[in-house]
Amino acid sequence: KTYDDLGERFFEGVALLSGTGRPARMWGFKMGQYAAYTLLLIIFLLALAGGGSPWETLLNDPGMARVVRLITSMIQALFSPKGLAALLTYMLLNLFLGLRFYRQYTRIRDRKGRKRIRLIKAALGDTWNETLTYMVKGVEALKKEVGDRITHLSQITENKNI
């Protein structure tokens, strides 16, 4: 607990704090991303199917043939001018949504980083205060010992003078 091993104790404290804690899982953030991208894909697929007739026939008379007919109508609509415009819009919306999520992720990461820095500062401050307290106690003990020696020497000199 001396000043000599202070650097080593700082390093150990930072290493201990760096090793502790689990990696950020951010389930809420990830679920929000999955939900947003899934919703965007569903809206895109609904837009590709066009009017209500393919969907209505599938819902009124469900079957494998209706599903195949719906998928083929989506593929045909995708390569039409309307479908290509929808695809471009879908790509742009994905890009903007990705930028929004990136900005949000950066904020979350920065907030977690600031929290970790506060923890490290507190730990290093505690180590520093502990070392200073130990050193002050050592100086006070040394001061008392020097005072006792001075008192002892002054008594010896008084005894010699008598």
Short mmCIF file of C-alpha atoms in Angstrom, two decimals:
data_model
loop_
_atom_site.label_atom_id
_atom_site.label_comp_id
_atom_site.label_asym_id
_atom_site.label_seq_id
_atom_site.Cartn_x
_atom_site.Cartn_y
_atom_site.Cartn_z
CA LYS A 1 0.00 0.00 0.00
CA THR A 2 2.91 2.30 -0.57
CA TYR A 3 3.52 4.82 -3.26
CA ASP A 4 5.93 2.39 -4.94
CA ASP A 5 3.24 -0.12 -5.86
CA LEU A 6 0.60 2.48 -6.70
CA GLY A 7 1.04 2.04 -10.47
CA GLU A 8 0.68 -1.70 -10.15
CA ARG A 9 -2.46 -1.32 -8.05
CA PHE A 10 -3.90 1.13 -10.60
CA PHE A 11 -3.23 -1.39 -13.36
CA GLU A 12 -4.79 -4.23 -11.36
CA GLY A 13 -7.88 -2.11 -10.61
CA VAL A 14 -8.40 -1.20 -14.26
CA ALA A 15 -7.79 -4.80 -15.35
CA LEU A 16 -10.30 -6.04 -12.78
CA LEU A 17 -12.94 -3.57 -13.94
CA SER A 18 -12.24 -4.32 -17.60
CA GLY A 19 -12.62 -8.03 -17.05
CA THR A 20 -15.81 -7.78 -15.05
CA GLY A 21 -19.22 -7.29 -16.50
CA ARG A 22 -20.82 -9.09 -19.33
CA PRO A 23 -20.80 -7.79 -22.85
CA ALA A 24 -23.68 -5.55 -23.74
CA ARG A 25 -26.49 -7.69 -25.08
CA MET A 26 -28.88 -4.83 -25.92
CA TRP A 27 -31.87 -7.12 -26.46
CA GLY A 28 -34.30 -4.23 -26.63
CA PHE A 29 -32.29 -2.46 -29.30
CA LYS A 30 -31.91 -5.63 -31.37
CA MET A 31 -35.59 -6.52 -31.05
CA GLY A 32 -36.51 -3.01 -32.17
CA GLN A 33 -34.29 -3.43 -35.22
CA TYR A 34 -35.76 -6.81 -36.09
CA ALA A 35 -39.30 -5.53 -35.66
CA ALA A 36 -38.69 -2.43 -37.79
CA TYR A 37 -36.99 -4.31 -40.62
CA THR A 38 -39.61 -7.08 -40.56
CA LEU A 39 -42.43 -4.55 -40.68
CA LEU A 40 -40.75 -2.76 -43.56
CA LEU A 41 -40.36 -6.06 -45.46
CA ILE A 42 -44.00 -6.98 -44.87
CA ILE A 43 -45.15 -3.60 -46.13
CA PHE A 44 -42.91 -4.01 -49.19
CA LEU A 45 -44.34 -7.46 -49.94
CA LEU A 46 -47.89 -6.20 -49.48
CA ALA A 47 -47.15 -3.36 -51.89
CA LEU A 48 -45.72 -5.81 -54.42
CA ALA A 49 -48.86 -7.92 -54.37
CA GLY A 50 -50.67 -4.90 -55.66
CA GLY A 51 -54.41 -4.63 -55.33
CA GLY A 52 -56.55 -6.78 -53.12
CA SER A 53 -57.41 -9.49 -55.66
CA PRO A 54 -54.45 -11.88 -55.05
CA TRP A 55 -54.76 -11.45 -51.31
CA GLU A 56 -58.53 -11.75 -51.33
CA THR A 57 -58.43 -14.99 -53.29
CA LEU A 58 -55.79 -16.39 -50.92
CA LEU A 59 -57.78 -15.41 -47.83
CA ASN A 60 -61.15 -16.59 -49.23
CA ASP A 61 -59.85 -19.89 -50.56
CA PRO A 62 -56.51 -20.74 -48.89
CA GLY A 63 -54.40 -23.36 -50.59
CA MET A 64 -51.01 -24.03 -52.01
CA ALA A 65 -52.06 -23.03 -55.52
CA ARG A 66 -53.22 -19.61 -54.27
CA VAL A 67 -49.93 -19.06 -52.41
CA VAL A 68 -47.95 -19.91 -55.57
CA ARG A 69 -50.17 -17.59 -57.61
CA LEU A 70 -49.59 -14.80 -55.05
CA ILE A 71 -45.82 -15.31 -55.16
CA THR A 72 -45.74 -15.30 -58.98
CA SER A 73 -47.79 -12.13 -59.08
CA MET A 74 -45.31 -10.54 -56.64
CA ILE A 75 -42.36 -11.57 -58.82
CA GLN A 76 -44.06 -10.21 -61.94
CA ALA A 77 -44.86 -6.96 -60.11
CA LEU A 78 -41.27 -6.69 -58.88
CA PHE A 79 -39.88 -6.44 -62.41
CA SER A 80 -42.47 -3.95 -63.61
CA PRO A 81 -41.71 -0.22 -63.43
CA LYS A 82 -43.97 0.05 -60.39
CA GLY A 83 -42.12 -2.84 -58.70
CA LEU A 84 -38.69 -1.39 -59.42
CA ALA A 85 -39.81 1.93 -57.96
CA ALA A 86 -41.10 0.07 -54.89
CA LEU A 87 -37.77 -1.78 -54.62
CA LEU A 88 -35.83 1.49 -54.81
CA THR A 89 -38.10 3.00 -52.16
CA TYR A 90 -37.62 -0.10 -50.00
CA MET A 91 -33.83 0.21 -50.32
CA LEU A 92 -33.89 3.90 -49.41
CA LEU A 93 -36.12 3.26 -46.40
CA ASN A 94 -33.74 0.49 -45.30
CA LEU A 95 -30.80 2.87 -45.67
CA PHE A 96 -32.48 5.62 -43.63
CA LEU A 97 -33.61 3.15 -41.01
CA GLY A 98 -30.07 1.75 -40.82
CA LEU A 99 -28.63 5.24 -40.33
CA ARG A 100 -31.16 5.92 -37.59
CA PHE A 101 -30.28 2.67 -35.80
CA TYR A 102 -26.57 3.39 -36.19
CA ARG A 103 -27.00 6.80 -34.56
CA GLN A 104 -29.01 5.24 -31.73
CA TYR A 105 -26.41 2.48 -31.28
CA THR A 106 -23.64 5.10 -31.11
CA ARG A 107 -25.51 6.95 -28.36
CA ILE A 108 -26.04 3.73 -26.38
CA ARG A 109 -22.39 2.74 -26.78
CA ASP A 110 -21.20 6.20 -25.69
CA ARG A 111 -23.47 6.14 -22.65
CA LYS A 112 -22.15 2.71 -21.62
CA GLY A 113 -18.57 3.92 -22.19
CA ARG A 114 -19.10 6.98 -19.99
CA LYS A 115 -20.54 4.74 -17.28
CA ARG A 116 -17.51 2.43 -17.47
CA ILE A 117 -15.17 5.45 -17.29
CA ARG A 118 -16.99 6.71 -14.17
CA LEU A 119 -16.53 3.28 -12.54
CA ILE A 120 -12.83 3.25 -13.39
CA LYS A 121 -12.37 6.80 -12.07
CA ALA A 122 -14.09 5.86 -8.83
CA ALA A 123 -11.95 2.74 -8.41
CA LEU A 124 -8.73 4.63 -9.15
CA GLY A 125 -9.79 7.44 -6.83
CA ASP A 126 -10.40 4.92 -4.04
CA THR A 127 -6.97 3.37 -4.62
CA TRP A 128 -5.36 6.82 -4.61
CA ASN A 129 -7.16 7.87 -1.42
CA GLU A 130 -6.23 4.59 0.27
CA THR A 131 -2.58 5.09 -0.64
CA LEU A 132 -2.61 8.72 0.52
CA THR A 133 -4.25 7.72 3.81
CA TYR A 134 -1.62 5.03 4.33
CA MET A 135 1.16 7.50 3.52
CA VAL A 136 -0.28 10.17 5.85
CA LYS A 137 -0.47 7.62 8.65
CA GLY A 138 3.15 6.67 7.93
CA VAL A 139 4.23 10.31 8.04
CA GLU A 140 2.31 10.86 11.28
CA ALA A 141 3.96 7.78 12.83
CA LEU A 142 7.34 9.05 11.66
CA LYS A 143 6.56 12.50 13.06
CA LYS A 144 5.62 10.96 16.41
CA GLU A 145 8.80 8.87 16.43
CA VAL A 146 10.94 11.91 15.64
CA GLY A 147 9.12 13.87 18.34
CA ASP A 148 9.76 11.06 20.84
CA ARG A 149 13.46 10.97 19.88
CA ILE A 150 13.74 14.75 20.23
CA THR A 151 12.10 14.53 23.65
CA HIS A 152 14.40 11.68 24.60
CA LEU A 153 17.49 13.57 23.38
CA SER A 154 16.43 16.75 25.18
CA GLN A 155 16.02 14.72 28.39
CA ILE A 156 19.49 13.24 27.93
CA THR A 157 21.01 16.67 27.36
CA GLU A 158 19.19 18.05 30.42
CA ASN A 159 20.47 15.14 32.53
CA LYS A 160 24.04 15.82 31.36
CA ASN A 161 23.70 19.50 32.18
CA ILE A 162 22.63 18.80 35.71
#
